[in-house]
Short mmCIF file of C-alpha atoms in Angstrom, two decimals:
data_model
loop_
_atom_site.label_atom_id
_atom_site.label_comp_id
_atom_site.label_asym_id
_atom_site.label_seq_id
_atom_site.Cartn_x
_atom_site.Cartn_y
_atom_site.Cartn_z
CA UNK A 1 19.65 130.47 -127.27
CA UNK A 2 20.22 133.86 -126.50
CA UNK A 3 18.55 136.01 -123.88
CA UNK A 4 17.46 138.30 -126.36
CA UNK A 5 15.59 135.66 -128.68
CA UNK A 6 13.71 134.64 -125.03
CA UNK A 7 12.81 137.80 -124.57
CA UNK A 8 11.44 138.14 -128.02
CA UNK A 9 9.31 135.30 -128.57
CA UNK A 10 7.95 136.39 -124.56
CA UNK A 11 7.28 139.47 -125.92
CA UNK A 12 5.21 137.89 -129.28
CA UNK A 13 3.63 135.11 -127.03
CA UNK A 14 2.49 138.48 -124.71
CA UNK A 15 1.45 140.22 -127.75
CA UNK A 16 -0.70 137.26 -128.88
CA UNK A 17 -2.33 136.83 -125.64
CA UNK A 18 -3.59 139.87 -125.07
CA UNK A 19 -4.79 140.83 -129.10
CA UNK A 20 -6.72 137.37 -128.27
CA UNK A 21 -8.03 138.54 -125.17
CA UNK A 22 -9.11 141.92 -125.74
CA UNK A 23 -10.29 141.15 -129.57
CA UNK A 24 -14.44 141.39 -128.41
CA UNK A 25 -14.06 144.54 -126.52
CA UNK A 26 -15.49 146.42 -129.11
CA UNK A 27 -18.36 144.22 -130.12
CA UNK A 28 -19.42 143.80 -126.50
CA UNK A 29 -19.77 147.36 -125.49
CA UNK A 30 -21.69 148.05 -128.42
CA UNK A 31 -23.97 144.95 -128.59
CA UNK A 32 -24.36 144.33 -124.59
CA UNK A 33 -24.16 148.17 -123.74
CA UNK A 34 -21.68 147.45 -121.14
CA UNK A 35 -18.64 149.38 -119.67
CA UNK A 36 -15.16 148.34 -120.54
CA UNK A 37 -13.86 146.89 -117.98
CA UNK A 38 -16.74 144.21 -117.71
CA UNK A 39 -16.19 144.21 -121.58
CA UNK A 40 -12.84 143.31 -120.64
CA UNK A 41 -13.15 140.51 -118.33
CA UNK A 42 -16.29 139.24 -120.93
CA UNK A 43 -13.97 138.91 -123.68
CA UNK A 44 -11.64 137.08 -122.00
CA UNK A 45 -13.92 134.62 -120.88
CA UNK A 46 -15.12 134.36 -125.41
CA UNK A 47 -11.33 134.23 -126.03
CA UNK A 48 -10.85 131.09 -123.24
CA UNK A 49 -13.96 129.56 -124.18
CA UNK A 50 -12.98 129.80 -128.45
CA UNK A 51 -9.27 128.75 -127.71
CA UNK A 52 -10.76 125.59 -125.53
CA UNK A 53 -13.19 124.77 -128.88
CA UNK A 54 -10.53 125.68 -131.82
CA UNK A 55 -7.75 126.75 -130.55
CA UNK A 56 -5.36 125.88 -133.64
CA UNK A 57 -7.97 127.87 -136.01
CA UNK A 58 -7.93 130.71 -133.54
CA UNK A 59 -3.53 130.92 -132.66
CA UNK A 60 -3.58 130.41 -136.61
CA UNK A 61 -5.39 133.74 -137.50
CA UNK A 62 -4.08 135.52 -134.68
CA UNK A 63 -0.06 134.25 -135.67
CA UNK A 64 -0.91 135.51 -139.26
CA UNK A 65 -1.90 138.83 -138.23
CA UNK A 66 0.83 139.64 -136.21
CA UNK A 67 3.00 137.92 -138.95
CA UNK A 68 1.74 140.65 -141.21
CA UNK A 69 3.21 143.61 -138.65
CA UNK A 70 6.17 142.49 -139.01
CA UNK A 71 6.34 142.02 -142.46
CA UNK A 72 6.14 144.79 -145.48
CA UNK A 73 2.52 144.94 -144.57
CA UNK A 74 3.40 146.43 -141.58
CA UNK A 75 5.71 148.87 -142.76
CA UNK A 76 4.60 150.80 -145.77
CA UNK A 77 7.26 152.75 -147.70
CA UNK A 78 5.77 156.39 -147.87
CA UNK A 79 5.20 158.44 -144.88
CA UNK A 80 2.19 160.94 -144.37
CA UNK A 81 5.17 163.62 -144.55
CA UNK A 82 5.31 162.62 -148.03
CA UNK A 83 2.26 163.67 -149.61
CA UNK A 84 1.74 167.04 -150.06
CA UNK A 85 0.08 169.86 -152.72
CA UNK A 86 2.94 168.10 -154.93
CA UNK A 87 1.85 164.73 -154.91
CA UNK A 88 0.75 164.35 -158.53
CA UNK A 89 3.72 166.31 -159.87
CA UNK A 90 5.82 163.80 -157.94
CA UNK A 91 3.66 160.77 -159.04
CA UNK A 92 4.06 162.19 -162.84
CA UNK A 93 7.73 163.43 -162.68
CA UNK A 94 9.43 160.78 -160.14
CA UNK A 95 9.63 156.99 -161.00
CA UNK A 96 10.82 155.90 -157.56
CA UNK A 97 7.88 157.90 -155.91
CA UNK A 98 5.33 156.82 -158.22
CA UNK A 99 6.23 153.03 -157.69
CA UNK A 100 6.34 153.40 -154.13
CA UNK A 101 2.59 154.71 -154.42
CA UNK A 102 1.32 151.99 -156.61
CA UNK A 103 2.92 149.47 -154.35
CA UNK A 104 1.44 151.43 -151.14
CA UNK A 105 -1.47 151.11 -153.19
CA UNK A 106 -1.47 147.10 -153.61
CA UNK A 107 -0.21 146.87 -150.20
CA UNK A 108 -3.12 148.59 -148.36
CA UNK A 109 -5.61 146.93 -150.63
CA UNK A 110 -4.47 143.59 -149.35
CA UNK A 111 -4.34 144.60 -145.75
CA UNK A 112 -8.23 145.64 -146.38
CA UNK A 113 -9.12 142.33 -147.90
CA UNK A 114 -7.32 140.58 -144.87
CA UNK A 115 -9.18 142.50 -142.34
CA UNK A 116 -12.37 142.00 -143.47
CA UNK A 117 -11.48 138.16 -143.13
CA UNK A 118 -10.18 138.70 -139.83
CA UNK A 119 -13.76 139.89 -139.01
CA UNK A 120 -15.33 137.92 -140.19
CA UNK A 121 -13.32 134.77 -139.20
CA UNK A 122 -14.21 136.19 -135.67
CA UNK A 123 -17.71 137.16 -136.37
CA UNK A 124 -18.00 133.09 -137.20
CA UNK A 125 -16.48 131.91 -134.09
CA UNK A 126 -17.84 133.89 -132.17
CA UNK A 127 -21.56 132.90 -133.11
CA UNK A 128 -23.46 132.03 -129.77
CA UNK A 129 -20.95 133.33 -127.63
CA UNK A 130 -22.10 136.99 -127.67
CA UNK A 131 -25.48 137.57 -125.68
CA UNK A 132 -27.79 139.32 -127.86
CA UNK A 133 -30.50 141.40 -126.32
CA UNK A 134 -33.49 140.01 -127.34
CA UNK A 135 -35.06 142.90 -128.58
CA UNK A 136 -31.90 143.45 -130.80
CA UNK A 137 -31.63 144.08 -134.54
CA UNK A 138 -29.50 145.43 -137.06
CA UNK A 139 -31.17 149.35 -137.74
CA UNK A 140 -30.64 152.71 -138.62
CA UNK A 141 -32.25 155.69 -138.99
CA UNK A 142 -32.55 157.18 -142.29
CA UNK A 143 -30.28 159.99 -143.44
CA UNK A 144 -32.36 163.05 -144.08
CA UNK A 145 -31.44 164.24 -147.37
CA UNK A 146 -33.34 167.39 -147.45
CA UNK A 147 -30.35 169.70 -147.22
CA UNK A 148 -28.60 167.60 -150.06
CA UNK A 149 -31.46 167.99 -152.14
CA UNK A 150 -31.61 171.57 -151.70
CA UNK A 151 -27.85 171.79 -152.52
CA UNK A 152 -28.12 170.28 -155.54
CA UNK A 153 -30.66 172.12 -156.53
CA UNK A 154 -28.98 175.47 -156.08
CA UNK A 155 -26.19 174.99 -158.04
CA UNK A 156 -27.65 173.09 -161.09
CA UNK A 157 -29.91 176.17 -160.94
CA UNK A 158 -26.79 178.29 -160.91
CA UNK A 159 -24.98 176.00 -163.71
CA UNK A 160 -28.32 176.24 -166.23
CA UNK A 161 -28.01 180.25 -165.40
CA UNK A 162 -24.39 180.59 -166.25
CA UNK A 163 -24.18 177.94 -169.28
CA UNK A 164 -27.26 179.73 -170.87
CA UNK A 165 -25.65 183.44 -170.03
CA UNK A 166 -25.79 185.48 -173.37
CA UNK A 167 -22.54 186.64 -173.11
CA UNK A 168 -20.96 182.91 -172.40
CA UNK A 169 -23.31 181.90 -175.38
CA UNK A 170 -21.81 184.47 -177.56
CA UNK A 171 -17.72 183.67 -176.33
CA UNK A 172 -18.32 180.17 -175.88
CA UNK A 173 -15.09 179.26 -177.80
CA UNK A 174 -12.69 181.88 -176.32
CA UNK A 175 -13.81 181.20 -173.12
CA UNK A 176 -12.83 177.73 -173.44
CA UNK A 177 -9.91 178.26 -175.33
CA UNK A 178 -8.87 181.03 -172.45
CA UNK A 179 -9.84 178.02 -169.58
CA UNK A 180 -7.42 174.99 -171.25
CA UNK A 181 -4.42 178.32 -171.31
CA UNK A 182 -5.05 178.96 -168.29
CA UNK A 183 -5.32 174.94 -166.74
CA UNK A 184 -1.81 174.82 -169.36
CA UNK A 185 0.18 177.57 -167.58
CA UNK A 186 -0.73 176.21 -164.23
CA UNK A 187 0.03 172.90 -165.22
CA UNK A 188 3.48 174.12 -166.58
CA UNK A 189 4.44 175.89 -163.65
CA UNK A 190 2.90 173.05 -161.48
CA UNK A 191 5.53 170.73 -163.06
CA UNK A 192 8.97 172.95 -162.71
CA UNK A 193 11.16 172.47 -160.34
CA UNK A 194 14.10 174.89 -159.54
CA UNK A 195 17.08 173.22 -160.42
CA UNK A 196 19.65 171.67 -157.49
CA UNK A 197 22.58 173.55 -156.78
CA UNK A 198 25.49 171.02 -157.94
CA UNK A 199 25.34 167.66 -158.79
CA UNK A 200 25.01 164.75 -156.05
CA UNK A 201 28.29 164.25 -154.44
CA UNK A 202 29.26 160.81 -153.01
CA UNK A 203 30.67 161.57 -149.12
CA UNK A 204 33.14 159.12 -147.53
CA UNK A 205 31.78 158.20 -144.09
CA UNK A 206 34.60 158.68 -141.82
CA UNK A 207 36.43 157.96 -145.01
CA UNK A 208 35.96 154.76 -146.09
CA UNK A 209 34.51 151.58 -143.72
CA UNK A 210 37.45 149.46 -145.37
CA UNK A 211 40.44 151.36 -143.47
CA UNK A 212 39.72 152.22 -139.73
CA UNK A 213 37.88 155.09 -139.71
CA UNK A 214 38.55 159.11 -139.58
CA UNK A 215 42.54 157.66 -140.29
CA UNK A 216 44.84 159.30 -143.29
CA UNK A 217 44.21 155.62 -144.58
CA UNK A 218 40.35 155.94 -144.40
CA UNK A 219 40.90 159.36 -146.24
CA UNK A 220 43.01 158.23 -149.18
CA UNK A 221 40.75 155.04 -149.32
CA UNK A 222 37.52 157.20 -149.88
CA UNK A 223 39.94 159.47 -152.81
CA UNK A 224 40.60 156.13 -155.08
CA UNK A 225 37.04 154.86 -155.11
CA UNK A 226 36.77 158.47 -156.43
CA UNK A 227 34.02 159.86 -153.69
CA UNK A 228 33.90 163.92 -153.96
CA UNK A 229 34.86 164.43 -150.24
CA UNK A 230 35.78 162.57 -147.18
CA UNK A 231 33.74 163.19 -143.84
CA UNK A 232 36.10 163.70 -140.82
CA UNK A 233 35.22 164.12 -137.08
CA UNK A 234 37.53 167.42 -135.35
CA UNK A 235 37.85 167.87 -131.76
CA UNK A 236 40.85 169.24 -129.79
CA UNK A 237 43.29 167.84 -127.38
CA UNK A 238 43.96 169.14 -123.92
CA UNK A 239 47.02 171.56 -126.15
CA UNK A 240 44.49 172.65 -128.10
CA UNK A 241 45.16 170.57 -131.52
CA UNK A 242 42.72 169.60 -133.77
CA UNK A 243 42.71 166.10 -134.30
CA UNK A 244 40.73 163.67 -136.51
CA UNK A 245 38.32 161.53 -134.38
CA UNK A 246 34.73 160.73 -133.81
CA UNK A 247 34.24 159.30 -130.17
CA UNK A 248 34.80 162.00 -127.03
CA UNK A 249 36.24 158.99 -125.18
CA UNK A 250 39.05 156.70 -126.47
CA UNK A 251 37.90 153.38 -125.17
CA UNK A 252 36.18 151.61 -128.95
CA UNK A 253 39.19 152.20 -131.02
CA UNK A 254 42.12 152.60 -128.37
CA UNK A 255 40.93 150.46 -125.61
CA UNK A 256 41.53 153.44 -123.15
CA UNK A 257 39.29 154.69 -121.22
CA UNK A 258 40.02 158.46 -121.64
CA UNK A 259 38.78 161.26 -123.17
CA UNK A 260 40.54 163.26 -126.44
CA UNK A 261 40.06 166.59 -124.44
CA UNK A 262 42.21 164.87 -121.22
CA UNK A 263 45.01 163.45 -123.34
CA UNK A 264 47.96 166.12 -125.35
CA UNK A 265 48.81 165.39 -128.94
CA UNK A 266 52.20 163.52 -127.58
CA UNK A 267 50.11 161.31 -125.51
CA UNK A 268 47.66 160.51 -128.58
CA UNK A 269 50.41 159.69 -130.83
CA UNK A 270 51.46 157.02 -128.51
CA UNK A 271 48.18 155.45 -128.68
CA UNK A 272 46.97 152.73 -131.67
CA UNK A 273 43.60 152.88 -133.01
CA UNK A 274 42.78 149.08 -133.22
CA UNK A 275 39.69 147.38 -135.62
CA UNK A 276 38.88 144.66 -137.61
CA UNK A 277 42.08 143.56 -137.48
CA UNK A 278 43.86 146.65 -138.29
CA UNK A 279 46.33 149.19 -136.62
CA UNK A 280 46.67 152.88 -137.42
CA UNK A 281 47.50 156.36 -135.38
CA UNK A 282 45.00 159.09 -135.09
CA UNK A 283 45.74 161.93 -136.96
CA UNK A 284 45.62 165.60 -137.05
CA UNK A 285 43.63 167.46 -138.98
CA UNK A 286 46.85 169.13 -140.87
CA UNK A 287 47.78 165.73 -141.44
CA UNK A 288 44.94 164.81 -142.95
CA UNK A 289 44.58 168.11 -145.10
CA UNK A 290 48.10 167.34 -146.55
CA UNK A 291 47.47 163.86 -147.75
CA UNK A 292 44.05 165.05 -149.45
CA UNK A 293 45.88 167.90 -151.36
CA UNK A 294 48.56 164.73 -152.13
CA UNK A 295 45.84 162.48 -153.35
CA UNK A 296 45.39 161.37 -156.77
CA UNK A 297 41.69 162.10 -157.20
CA UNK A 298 41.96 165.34 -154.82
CA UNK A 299 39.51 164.59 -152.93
CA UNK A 300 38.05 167.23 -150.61
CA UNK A 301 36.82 167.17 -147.05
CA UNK A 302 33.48 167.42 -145.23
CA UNK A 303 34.80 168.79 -141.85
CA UNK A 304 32.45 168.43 -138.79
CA UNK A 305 33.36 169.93 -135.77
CA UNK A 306 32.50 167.87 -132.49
CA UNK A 307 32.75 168.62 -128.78
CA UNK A 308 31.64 172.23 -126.67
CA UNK A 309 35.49 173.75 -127.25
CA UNK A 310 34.54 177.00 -128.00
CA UNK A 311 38.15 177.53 -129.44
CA UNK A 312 37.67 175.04 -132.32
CA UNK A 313 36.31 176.87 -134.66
CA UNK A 314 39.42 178.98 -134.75
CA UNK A 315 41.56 176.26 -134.50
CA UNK A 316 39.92 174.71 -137.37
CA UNK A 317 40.07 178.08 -139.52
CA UNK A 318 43.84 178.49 -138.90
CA UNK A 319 45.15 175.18 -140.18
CA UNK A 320 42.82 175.69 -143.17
CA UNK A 321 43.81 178.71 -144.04
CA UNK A 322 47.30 177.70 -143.27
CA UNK A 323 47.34 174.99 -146.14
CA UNK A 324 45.50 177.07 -148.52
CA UNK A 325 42.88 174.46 -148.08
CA UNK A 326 39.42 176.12 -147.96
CA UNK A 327 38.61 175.45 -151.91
CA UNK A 328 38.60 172.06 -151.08
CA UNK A 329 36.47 171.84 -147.66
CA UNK A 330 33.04 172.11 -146.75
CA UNK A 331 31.94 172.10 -142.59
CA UNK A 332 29.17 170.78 -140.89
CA UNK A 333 28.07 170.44 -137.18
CA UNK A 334 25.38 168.95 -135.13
CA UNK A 335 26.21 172.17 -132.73
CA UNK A 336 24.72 175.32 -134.45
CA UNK A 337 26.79 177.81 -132.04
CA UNK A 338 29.72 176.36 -134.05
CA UNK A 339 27.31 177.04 -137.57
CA UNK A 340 26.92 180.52 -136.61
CA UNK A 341 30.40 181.52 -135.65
CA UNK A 342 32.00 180.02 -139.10
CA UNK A 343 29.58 181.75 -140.27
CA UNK A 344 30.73 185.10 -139.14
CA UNK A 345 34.55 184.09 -139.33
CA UNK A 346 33.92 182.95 -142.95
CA UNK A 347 31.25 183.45 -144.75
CA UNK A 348 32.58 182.65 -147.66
CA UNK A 349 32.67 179.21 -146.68
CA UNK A 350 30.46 176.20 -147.47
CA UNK A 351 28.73 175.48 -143.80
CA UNK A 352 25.91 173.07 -142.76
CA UNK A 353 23.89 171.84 -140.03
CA UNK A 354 23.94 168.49 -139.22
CA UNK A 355 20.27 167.47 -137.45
CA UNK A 356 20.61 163.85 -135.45
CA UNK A 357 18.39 162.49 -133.45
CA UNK A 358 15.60 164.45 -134.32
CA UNK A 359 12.25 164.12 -133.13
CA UNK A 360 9.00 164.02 -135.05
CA UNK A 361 9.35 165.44 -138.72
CA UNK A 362 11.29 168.12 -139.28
CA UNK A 363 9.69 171.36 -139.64
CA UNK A 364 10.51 174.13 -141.97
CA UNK A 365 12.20 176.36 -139.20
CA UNK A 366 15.18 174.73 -140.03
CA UNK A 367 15.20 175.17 -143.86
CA UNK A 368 15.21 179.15 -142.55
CA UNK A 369 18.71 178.74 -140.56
CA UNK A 370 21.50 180.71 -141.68
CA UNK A 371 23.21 177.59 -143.02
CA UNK A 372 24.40 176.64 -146.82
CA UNK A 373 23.75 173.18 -147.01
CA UNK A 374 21.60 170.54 -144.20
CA UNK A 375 22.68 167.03 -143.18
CA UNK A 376 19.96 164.44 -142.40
CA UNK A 377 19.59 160.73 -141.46
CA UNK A 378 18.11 158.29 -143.61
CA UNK A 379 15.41 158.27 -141.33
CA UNK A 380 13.88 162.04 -142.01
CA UNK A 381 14.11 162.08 -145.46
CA UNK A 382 11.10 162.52 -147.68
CA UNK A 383 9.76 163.75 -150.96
CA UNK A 384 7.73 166.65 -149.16
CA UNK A 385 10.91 167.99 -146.88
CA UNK A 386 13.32 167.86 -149.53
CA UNK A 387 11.07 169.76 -151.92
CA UNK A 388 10.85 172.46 -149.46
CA UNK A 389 14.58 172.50 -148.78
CA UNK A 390 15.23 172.82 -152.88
CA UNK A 391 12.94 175.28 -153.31
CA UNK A 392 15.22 177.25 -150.48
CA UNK A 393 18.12 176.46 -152.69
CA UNK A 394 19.33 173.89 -149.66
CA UNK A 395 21.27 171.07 -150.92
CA UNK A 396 20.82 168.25 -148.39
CA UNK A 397 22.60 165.34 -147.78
CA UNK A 398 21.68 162.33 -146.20
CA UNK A 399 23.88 160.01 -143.71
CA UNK A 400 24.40 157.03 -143.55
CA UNK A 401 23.32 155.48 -146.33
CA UNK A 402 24.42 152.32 -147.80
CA UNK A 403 21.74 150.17 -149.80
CA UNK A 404 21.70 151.29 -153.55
CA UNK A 405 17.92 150.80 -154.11
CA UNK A 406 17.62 153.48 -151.18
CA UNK A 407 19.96 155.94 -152.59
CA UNK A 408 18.51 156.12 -155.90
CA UNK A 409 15.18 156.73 -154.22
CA UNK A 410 17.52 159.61 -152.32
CA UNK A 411 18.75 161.05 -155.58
CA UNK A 412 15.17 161.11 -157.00
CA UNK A 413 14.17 162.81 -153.80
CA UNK A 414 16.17 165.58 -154.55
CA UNK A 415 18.90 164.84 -152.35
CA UNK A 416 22.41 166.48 -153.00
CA UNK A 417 24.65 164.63 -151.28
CA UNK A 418 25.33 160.63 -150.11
CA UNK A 419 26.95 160.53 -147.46
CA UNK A 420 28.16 156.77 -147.08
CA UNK A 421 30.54 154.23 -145.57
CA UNK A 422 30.78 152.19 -148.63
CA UNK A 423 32.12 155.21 -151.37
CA UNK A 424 33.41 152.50 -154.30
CA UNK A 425 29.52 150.57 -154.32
CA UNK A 426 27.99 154.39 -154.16
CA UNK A 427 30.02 156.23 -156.78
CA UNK A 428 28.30 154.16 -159.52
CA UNK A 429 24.77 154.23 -158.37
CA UNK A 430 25.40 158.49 -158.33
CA UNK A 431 27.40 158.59 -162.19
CA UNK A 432 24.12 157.09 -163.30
CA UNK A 433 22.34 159.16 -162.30
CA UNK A 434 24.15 162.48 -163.41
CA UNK A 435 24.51 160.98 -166.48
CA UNK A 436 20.36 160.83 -166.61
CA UNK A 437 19.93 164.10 -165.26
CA UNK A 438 22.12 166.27 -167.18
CA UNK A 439 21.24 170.16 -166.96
CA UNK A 440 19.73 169.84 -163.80
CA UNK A 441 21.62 171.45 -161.93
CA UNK A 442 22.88 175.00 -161.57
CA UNK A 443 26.53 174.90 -161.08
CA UNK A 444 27.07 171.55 -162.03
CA UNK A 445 30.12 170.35 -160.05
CA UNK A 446 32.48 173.16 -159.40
CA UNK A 447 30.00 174.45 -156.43
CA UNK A 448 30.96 175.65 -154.06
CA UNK A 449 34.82 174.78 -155.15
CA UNK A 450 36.46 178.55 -155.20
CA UNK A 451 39.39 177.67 -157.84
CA UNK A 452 36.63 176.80 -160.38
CA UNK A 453 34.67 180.08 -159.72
CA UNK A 454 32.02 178.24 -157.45
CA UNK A 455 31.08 180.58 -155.48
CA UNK A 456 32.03 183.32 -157.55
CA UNK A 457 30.04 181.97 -160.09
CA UNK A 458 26.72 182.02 -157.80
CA UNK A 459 27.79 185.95 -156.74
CA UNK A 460 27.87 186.54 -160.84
CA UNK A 461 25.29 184.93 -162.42
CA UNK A 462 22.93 186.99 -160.30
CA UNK A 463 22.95 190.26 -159.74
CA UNK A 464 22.16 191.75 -156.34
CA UNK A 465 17.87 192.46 -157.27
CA UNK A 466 17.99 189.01 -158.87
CA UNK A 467 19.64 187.65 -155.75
CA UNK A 468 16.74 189.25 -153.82
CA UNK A 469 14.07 188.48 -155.82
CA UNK A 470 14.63 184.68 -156.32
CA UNK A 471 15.02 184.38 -152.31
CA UNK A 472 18.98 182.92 -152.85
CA UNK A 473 20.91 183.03 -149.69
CA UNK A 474 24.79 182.65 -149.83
CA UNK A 475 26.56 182.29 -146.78
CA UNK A 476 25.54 184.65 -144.37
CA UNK A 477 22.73 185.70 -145.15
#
């Protein structure tokens, strides 16, 4: 047995002892009016004194509860970050969100029904434990409903006045006709949703999980199970080359315990990347840009720039531009310095932020960041934030994501973009979906791909007021 199981079955043995010994608390500083710490030490005495009398009825109620934390009960699908003034547009329009919500539904009906047996279960054995006062009895005082009466009053006063007005008498019809327009139009524009950018794209973690990853082999994996791009890792050696890896330090894949920015090119390329019983080199990025433009899907590449270099971004630009390559890339970083000064360099460019690690929900700060497209765990993503983020014409994609059931709820979302480890299992989960959701989307799949007019396209199918007016941001913005 492993010292982690130990540990966890101490830690649910700890968890039971003291839900069992704090469970009267409550009850005792209400009913004996006495401070919580005695409450404390009383209840511990009722929970000692109950487990002496029936202790397999009491571990058996107090097992099933914390049997139900752990469970589904315990971990509801929607978050409070999903519900929102769109709620019902979601519950009408979106099958995945309006099944999550009936089954929150059943869910917290059943966790009701079970605490009110819990309490009662505890009310029962706990019968002549619990000094009552003697003077004690179940009472209230009664709910003056003067002001309630008055309220009521007023307005069905004001109702009678209006519904026997001459001039509603006299209109009666229009005025209701006028009303159900009116409740239509909102209703209509209640409903619409601005249509996503381009159609979802299926992203190549790393490449593809089945070749070692961010390798020319992971690339040209990810290109025959037909994903749209491949996501590579850039940082530079000590000569200042951009090469094609994720980890600062060398020591998972190489067994070496140095890091990329220590090491030349030379001394890379003497160096095997080593996993799952697999050996490959690590490449550079022009390496890696040639055998994309060789591929036979032509797959394109979702380049994220890693590290503090401050001459990457150049670096990056120049090979590129170099291989006549920027059609076929889009960039991302979790650093926004490096965000801002592709921006500037090329703002022409497709460029993201990538957000990891974030704290708390995200806030709509970030929908307002001179970015093109945002990159989020599976984690933050929700019906409410994505909304938001469509409505700022944001495509978002979310990393890593693997299970089909989740990415359909993804795509439903609104999301843009799967970014995923396993491409060939993902590619038909995303086809279906296109295929159901034909003419929602603005630019289909050629954005933002310059040789099919992508971002050309965007530039001419608005003019510069439009552009204004309907709040579109291109580049830099």
């Amino acid at each position: 047995m492993s010292l982690g199981i130990v540990l966890k079955c101490l830690l649910i043995i700890s968890k039971v002892i003291i839900f069992a010994s704090t469970a009267f608390i409550p009850i005792l500083m209400v009913v004996n009016d006495i401070g919580f710490y005695n409450a404390c030490k009383k209840s511990f005495v009722i929970a000692k004194s109950i487990f002496a009398k029936k202790r397999l009825q009491f571990l058996g109620v107090i097992s099933v509860f914390l049997l139900v934390q752990y469970t589904k009960f315990g971990n509801l699908k929607l978050k409070s970050s999903d519900f929102s003034i769109y709620t019902v547009k979601w519950i009408i329009k979106n099958t995945s969100f309006r099944n999550a919500v009936f089954e929150d539904i059943i869910l917290n009906a059943i966790l009701i029904v079970f605490n009110m047996v819990l309490l009662l279960f505890f009310i029962k054995i706990s019968n002549g434990l619990i000094d009552l006062p003697s003077d004690y009895k179940a009472s209230y005082k009664g709910i003056d409903l003067t002001l309630g009466q008055k309220s009521l009053k007023f307005f069905g006063g004001m109702g009678k006045k209006l519904y026997n007005n001459s001039f509603i008498l006299k209109y009666r019809m229009q005025i209701k006709l006028g009303i159900i327009g009116i409740l239509f139009v909102i209703l209509f524009v209640y409903l619409q949703s601005p249509p996503q950018v381009h159609e979802p794209w299926v992203i190549g973690h790393r490449g593809c999980k089945y070749e070692i990853e961010n390798t020319v082999n992971a690339v040209l994996a990810a290109d025959k199970f037909k994903a749209d791009y491949a996501e590579i890792d850039i940082q530079l050696t000590k000569d200042k080359v951009p090469i094609v890896i994720h980890d600062s330090n060398l020591l998972r894949l190489c067994d070496k315990f140095s890091n990329v920015e220590n090491l030349t090119l030379n001394q890379i390329k003497q160096l095997n990347l080593s996993s799952n019983n697999k050996v490959d080199k690590i490449p550079t990025l022009e390496e890696v840009i040639k055998a994309a433009k060789s591929s036979v899907n032509k797959i394109g590449l979702l380049i994220e720039l890693k590290g503090e270099s401050h001459e990457l971004v150049e670096k990056v630009v120049d090979i590129v531009e170099k291989n006549s390559f920027g059609h076929k890339c889009i960039f991302m970083s979790l650093n926004y310095k490096f965000v801002i000064e592709l921006q500037k360099l090329k703002p022409e460019w497709w460029i993201g932020y990538c957000v990891f690690g974030s704290v708390g929900e995200l806030n709509q700060s970030i929908l307002e960041l001179n970015i093109d497209f945002l990159a989020i765990e599976e984690g933050q993503a929700n019906y409410n934030f994505i909304s938001k983020a469509r409505d700022y014409w944001l495509p978002v994609y979310i990393w890593t994501a693997n299970n089909k059931k989740d990415i359909k709820e993804y795509l439903e979302m609104g999301a843009s973009g799967i970014i995923t480890d396993q491409p060939d299992k993902i590619r038909g989960e995303v086809d279906r979906f296109i295929d159901n959701y034909k003419g929602s989307y603005q630019f289909f799949n050629s954005y933002p791909d310059l040789s099919n007019g992508g971002m050309e396209n965007m530039y001419d199918y608005y003019t510069e007021p439009e552009r204004a007016n309907e709040g579109i941001y291109i580049g830099n913005y």
